[in-house]
mmCIF file of C-alpha atoms in Angstrom:
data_model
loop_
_atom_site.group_PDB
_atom_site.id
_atom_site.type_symbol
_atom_site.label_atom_id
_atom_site.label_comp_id
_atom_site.label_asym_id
_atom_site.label_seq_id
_atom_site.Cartn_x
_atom_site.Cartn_y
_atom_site.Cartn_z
ATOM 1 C CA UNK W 232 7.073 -25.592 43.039
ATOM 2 C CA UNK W 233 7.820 -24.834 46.917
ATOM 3 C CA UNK W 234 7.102 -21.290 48.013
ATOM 4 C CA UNK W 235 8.369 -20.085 51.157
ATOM 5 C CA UNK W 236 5.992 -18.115 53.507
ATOM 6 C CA UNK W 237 8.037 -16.490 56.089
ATOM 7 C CA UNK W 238 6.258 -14.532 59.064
ATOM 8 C CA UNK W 239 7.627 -12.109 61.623
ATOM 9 C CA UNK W 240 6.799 -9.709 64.366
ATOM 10 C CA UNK W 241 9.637 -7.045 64.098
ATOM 11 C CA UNK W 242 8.851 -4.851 66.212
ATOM 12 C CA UNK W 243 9.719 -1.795 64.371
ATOM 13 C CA UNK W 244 10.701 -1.731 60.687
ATOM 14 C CA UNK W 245 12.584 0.992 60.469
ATOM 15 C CA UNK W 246 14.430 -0.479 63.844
ATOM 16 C CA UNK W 247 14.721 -4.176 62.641
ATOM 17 C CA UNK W 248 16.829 -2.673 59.224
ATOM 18 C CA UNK W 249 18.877 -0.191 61.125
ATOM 19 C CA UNK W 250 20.048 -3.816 63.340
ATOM 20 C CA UNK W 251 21.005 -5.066 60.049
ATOM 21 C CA UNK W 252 18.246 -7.942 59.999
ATOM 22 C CA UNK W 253 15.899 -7.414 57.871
ATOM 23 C CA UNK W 254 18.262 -7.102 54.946
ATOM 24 C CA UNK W 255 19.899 -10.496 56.407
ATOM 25 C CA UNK W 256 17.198 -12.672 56.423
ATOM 26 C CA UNK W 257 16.359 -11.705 53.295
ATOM 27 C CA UNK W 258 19.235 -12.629 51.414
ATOM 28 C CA UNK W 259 19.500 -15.703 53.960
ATOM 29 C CA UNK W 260 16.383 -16.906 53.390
ATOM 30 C CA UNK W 261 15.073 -15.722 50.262
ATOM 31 C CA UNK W 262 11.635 -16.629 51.223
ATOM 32 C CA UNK W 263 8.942 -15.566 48.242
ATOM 33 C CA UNK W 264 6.769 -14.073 50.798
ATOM 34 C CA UNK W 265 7.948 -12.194 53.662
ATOM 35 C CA UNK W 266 5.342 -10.991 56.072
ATOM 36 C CA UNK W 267 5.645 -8.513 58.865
ATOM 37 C CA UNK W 268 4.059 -7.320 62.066
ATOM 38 C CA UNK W 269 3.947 -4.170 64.376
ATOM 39 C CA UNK W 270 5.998 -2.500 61.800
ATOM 40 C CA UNK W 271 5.360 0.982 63.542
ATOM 41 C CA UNK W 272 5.334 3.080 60.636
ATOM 42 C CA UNK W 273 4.330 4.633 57.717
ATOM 43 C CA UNK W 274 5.792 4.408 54.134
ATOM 44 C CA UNK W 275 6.752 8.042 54.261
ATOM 45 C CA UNK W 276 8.740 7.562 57.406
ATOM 46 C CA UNK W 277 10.661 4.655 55.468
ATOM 47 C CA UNK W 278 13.836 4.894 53.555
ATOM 48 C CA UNK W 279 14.429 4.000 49.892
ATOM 49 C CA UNK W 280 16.377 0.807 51.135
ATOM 50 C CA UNK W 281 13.527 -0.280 52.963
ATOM 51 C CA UNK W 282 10.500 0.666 50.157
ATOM 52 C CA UNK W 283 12.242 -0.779 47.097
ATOM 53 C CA UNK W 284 14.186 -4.117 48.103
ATOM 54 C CA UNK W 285 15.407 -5.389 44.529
ATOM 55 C CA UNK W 286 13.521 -8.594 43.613
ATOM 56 C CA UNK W 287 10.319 -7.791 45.630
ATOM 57 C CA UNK W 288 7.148 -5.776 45.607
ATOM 58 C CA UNK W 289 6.114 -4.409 48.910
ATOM 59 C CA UNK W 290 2.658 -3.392 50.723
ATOM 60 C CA UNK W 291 1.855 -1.927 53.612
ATOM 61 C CA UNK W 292 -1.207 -0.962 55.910
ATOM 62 C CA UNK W 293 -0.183 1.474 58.466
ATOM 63 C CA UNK W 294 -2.016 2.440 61.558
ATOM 64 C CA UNK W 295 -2.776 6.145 61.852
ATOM 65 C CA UNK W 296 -1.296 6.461 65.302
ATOM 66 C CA UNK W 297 2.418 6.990 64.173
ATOM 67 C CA UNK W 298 4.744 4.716 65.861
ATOM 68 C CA UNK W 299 1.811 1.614 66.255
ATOM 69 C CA UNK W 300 1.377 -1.805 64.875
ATOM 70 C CA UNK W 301 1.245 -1.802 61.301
ATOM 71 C CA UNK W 302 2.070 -5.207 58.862
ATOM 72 C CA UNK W 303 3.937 -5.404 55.476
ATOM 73 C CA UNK W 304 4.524 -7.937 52.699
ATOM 74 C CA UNK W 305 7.038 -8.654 50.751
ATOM 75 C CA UNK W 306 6.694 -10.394 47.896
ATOM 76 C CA UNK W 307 8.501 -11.946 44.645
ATOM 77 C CA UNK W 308 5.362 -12.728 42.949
ATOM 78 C CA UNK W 309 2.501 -10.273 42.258
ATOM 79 C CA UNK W 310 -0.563 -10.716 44.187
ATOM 80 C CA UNK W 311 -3.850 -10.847 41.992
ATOM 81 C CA UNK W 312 -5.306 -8.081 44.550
ATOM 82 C CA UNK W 313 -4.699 -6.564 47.849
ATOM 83 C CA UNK W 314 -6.425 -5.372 50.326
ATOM 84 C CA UNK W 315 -6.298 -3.755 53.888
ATOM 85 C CA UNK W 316 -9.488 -4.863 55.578
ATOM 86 C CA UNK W 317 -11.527 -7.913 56.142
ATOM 87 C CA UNK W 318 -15.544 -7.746 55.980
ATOM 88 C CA UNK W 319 -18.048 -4.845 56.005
ATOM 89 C CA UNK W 320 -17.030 -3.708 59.567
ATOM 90 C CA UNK W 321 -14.481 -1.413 59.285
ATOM 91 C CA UNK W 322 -13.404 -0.600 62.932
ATOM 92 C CA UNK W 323 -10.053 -2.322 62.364
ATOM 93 C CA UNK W 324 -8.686 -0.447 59.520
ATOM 94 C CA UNK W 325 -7.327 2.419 61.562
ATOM 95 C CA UNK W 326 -5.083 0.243 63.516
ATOM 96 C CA UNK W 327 -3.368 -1.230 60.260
ATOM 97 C CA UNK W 328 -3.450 -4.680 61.468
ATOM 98 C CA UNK W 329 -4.191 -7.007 58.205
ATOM 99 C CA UNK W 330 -2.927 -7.304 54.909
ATOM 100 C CA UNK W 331 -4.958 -9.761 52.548
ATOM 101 C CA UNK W 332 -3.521 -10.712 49.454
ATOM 102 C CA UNK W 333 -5.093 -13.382 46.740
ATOM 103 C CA UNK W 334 -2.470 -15.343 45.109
ATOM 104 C CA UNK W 335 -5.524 -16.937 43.432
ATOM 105 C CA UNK W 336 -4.555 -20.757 44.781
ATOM 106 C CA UNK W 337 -4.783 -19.495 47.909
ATOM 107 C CA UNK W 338 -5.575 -15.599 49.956
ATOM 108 C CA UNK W 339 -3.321 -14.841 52.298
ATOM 109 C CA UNK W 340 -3.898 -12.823 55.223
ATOM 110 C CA UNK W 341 -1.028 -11.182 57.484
ATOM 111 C CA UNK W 342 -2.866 -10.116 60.551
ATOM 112 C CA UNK W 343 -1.223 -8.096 64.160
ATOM 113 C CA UNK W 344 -3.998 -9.508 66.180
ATOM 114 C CA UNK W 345 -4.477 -6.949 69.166
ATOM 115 C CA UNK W 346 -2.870 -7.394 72.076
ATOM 116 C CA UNK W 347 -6.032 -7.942 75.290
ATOM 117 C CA UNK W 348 -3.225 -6.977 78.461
ATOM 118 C CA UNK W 349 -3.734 -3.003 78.493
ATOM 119 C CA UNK W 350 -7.751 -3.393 79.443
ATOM 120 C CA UNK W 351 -10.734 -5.235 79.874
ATOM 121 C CA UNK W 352 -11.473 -2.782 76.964
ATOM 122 C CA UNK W 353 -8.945 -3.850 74.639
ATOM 123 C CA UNK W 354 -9.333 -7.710 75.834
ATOM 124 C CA UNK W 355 -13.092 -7.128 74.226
ATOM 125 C CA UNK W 356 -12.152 -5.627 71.121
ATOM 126 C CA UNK W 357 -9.482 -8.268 70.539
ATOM 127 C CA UNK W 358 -12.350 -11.043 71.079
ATOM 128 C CA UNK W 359 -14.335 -9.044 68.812
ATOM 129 C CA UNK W 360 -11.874 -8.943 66.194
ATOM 130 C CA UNK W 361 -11.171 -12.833 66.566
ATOM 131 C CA UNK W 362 -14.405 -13.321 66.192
ATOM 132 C CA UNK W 363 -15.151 -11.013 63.003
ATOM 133 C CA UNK W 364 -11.726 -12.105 61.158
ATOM 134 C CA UNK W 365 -13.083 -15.836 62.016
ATOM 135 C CA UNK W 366 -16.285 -15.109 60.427
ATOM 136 C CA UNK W 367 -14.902 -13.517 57.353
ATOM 137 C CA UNK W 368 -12.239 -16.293 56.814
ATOM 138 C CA UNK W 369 -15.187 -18.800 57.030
ATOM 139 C CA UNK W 370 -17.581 -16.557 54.057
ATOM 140 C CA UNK W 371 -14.367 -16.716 52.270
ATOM 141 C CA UNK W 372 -13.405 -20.183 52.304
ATOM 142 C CA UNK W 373 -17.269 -21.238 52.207
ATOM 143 C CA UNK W 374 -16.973 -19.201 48.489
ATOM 144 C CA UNK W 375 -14.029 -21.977 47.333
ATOM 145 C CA UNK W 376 -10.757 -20.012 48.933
ATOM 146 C CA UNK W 377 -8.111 -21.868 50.178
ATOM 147 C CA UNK W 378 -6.713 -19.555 53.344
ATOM 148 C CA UNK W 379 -3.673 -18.619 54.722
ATOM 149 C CA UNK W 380 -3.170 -17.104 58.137
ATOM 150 C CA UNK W 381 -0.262 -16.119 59.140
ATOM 151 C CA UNK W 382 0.995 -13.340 61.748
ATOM 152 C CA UNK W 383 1.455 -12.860 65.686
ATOM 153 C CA UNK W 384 -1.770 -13.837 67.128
ATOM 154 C CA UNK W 385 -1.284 -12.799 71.072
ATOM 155 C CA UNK W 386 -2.094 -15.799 72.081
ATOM 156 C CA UNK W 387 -0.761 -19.508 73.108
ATOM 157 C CA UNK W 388 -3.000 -21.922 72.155
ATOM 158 C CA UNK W 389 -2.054 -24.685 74.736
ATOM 159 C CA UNK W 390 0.130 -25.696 78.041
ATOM 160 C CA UNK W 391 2.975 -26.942 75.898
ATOM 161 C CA UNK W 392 2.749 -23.584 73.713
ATOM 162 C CA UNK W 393 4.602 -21.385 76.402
ATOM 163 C CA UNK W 394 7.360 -22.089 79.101
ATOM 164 C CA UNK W 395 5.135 -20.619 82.951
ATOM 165 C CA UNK W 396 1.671 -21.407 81.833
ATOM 166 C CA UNK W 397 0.642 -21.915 85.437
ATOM 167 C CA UNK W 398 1.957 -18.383 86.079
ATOM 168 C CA UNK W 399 -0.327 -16.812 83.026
ATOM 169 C CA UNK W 400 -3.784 -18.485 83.960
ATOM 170 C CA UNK W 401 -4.805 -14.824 84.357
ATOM 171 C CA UNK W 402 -2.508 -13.287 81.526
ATOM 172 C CA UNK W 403 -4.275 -12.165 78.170
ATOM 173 C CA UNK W 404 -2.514 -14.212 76.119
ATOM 174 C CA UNK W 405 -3.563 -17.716 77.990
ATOM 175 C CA UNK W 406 -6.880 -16.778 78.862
ATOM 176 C CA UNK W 407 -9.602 -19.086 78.753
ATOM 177 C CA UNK W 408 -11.572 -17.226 76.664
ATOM 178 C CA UNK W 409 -8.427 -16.527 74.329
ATOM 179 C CA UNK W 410 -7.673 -20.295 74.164
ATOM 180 C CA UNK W 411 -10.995 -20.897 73.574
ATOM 181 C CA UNK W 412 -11.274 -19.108 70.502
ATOM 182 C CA UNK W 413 -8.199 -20.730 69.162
ATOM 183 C CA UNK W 414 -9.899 -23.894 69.707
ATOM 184 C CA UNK W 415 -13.043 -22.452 67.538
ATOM 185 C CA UNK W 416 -11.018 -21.513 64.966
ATOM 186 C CA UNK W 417 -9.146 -25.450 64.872
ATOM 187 C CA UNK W 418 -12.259 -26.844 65.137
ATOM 188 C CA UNK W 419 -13.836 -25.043 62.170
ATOM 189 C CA UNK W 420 -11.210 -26.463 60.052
ATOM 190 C CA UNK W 421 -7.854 -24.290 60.504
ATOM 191 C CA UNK W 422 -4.587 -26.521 61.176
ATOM 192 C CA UNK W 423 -1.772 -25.234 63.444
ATOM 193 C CA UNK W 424 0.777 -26.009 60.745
ATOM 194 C CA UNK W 425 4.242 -26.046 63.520
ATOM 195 C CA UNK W 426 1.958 -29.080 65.446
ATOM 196 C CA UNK W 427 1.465 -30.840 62.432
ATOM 197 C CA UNK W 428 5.417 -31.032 61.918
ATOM 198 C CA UNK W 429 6.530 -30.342 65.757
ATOM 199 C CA UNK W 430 2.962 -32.526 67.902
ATOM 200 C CA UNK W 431 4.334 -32.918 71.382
ATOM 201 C CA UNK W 432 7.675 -30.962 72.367
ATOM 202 C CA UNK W 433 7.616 -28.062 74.325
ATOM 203 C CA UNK W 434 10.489 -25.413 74.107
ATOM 204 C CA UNK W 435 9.506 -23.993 70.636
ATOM 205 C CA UNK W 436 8.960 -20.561 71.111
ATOM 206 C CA UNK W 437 8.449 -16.846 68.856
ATOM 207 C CA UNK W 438 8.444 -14.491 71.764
ATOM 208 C CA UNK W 439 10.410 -14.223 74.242
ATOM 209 C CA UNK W 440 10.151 -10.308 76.707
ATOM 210 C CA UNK W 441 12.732 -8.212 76.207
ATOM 211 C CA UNK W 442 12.954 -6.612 79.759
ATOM 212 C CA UNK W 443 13.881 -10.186 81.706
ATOM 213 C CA UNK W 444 16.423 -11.279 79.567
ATOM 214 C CA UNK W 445 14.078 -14.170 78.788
ATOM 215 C CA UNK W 446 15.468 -15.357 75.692
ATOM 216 C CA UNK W 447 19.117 -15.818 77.193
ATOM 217 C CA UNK W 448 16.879 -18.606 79.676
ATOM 218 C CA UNK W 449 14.163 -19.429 76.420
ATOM 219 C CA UNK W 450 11.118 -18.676 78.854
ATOM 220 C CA UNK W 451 9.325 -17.637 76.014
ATOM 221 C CA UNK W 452 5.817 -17.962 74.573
ATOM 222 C CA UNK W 453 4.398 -19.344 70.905
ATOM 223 C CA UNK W 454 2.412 -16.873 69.587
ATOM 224 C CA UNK W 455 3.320 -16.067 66.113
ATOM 225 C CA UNK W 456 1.503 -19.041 63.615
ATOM 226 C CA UNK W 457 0.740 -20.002 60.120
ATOM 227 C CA UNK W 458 -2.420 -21.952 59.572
ATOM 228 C CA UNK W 459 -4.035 -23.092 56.770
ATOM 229 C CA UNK W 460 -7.157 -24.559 56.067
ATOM 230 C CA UNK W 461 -7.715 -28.257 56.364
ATOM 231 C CA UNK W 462 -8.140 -28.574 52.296
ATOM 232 C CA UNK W 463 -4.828 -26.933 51.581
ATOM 233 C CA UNK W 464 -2.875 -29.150 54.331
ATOM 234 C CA UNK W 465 -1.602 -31.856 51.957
ATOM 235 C CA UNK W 466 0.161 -29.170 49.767
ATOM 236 C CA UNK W 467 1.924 -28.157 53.168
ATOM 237 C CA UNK W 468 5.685 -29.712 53.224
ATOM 238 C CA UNK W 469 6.970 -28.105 56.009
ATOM 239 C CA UNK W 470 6.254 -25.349 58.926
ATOM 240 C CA UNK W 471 9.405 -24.539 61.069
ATOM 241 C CA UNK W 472 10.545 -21.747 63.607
ATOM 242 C CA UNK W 473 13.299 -19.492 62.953
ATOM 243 C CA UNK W 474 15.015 -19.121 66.479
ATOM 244 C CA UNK W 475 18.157 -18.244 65.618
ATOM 245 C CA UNK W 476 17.254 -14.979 64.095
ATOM 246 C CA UNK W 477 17.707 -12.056 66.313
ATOM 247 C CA UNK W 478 16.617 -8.086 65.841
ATOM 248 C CA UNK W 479 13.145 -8.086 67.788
ATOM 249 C CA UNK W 480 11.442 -9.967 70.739
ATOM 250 C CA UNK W 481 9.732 -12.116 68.248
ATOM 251 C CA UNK W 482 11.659 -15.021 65.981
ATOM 252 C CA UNK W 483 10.261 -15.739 62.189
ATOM 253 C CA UNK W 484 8.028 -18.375 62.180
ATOM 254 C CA UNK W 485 8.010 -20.004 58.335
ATOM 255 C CA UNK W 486 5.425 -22.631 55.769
ATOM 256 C CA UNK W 487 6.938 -24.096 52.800
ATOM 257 C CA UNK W 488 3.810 -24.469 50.665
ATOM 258 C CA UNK W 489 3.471 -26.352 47.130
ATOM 259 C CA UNK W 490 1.431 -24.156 44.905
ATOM 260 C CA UNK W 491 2.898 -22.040 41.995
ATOM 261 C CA UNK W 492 2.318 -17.987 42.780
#
């Protein structure tokens, strides 16, 4: 059986379904999993329509600043368990930025990584949170878990991943340190599942900003993944970038995955 992992910043829920998107790309794509980022609100700010989409179960962990990041899921199948934290430290949990969900083949984890560009403050707690979530993911899979990652990450991993990368040497985002961490987290076993399909072109991108028209001219950065660790990579069939679909400054990003749910 293929199941179909779809993953997308939306910047705003409540926005994204007023455009008429997120109702689209669900009956479009009818992925089994839908997972969302920076959903920017709370389930008693959402309607009916958006809480109760026939054919799925939805989840939620929502920041308690109204009106920040936040991530859902939707999903056909019923997870074994959810959960809105990772790990024993429990300085993320305010921010609502993970969802973790055990399927029992596999755990998934939809994760708004924070963004480092408002501080030197906020660049160390998102290297602190890299390096926590990297940890946990690692206890996890060390216990026999396969591990799915999916979600907008802040970060390009390489050169080819965004269109100016000379331009954002000194952009969190393409830091060294940022990049460097991505490599950690390849290197301890964690395949960048669009590379596997897509090794060597550039042009594939998830974000594009909003204020410079930058999508109209695709100068645009990929930072919005799925990976999956290296023992679950032969049940992988495809990973693929949904460009097309409009609605928020991020594009889906998908996995087509064999494993029953």
């Amino acid at each position: 059986m293929t199941t179909t992992l779809l993953s997308w910043n939306v910047n705003g829920l409540r926005a994204v379904h007023r455009k008429g998107e997120f109702p689209a790309i669900l009956s479009a794509a009818s992925p089994d999993i839908l997972c969302m980022q920076e959903t920017k609100s709370q389930p008693d700010q959402l309607t009916k329509a958006v809480l109760e989409v026939e054919g799925y179960e939805a989840h939620f962990a929502s920041a308690e600043r109204k009106g920040y990041s936040g991530v859902a899921v939707y999903t056909k199948a019923s997870p074994k368990g959810v959960s809105t934290t990772f790990g024993p430290d429990n300085r993320w949990d305010n921010e609502g930025r993970v969802l973790r969900l055990d399927y029992g083949e596999f755990e998934l984890y939809n994760v708004y990584f924070p963004n480092g560009r408002a501080s030197k403050e906020r660049l160390a707690y998102k290297m602190d949170f890299y390096d926590a979530f990297l940890e946990h993911i690692e206890s996890e899979r060390r216990g026999g878990k396969n591990i799915v990652v999916c979600g907008d990450v802040n970060t390009a991993h390489h050169e080819i991943d965004l269109a100016r990368p000379k331009e954002n040497q000194k952009t969190s985002g393409f830091l060294p340190e940022e990049r460097a961490w991505m490599d950690k987290l390849m290197g301890s076993g964690y395949v960048d599942t669009f590379r596997k399909f897509v090794p060597d072109e550039n042009g594939h991108y998830s974000y594009w900003d909003t204020m410079t028209r930058a999508r109209d001219r695709n100068v645009g950065w990929r930072i919005d993944y799925f990976f999956v660790n290296e023992e679950l990579m032969d049940r992988v069939s495809n990973a693929f970038i949904l460009s097309d679909v409009m609605g928020s400054d991020h594009c889906p990003v998908g996995l087509e995955l064999s494993v029953d749910l």
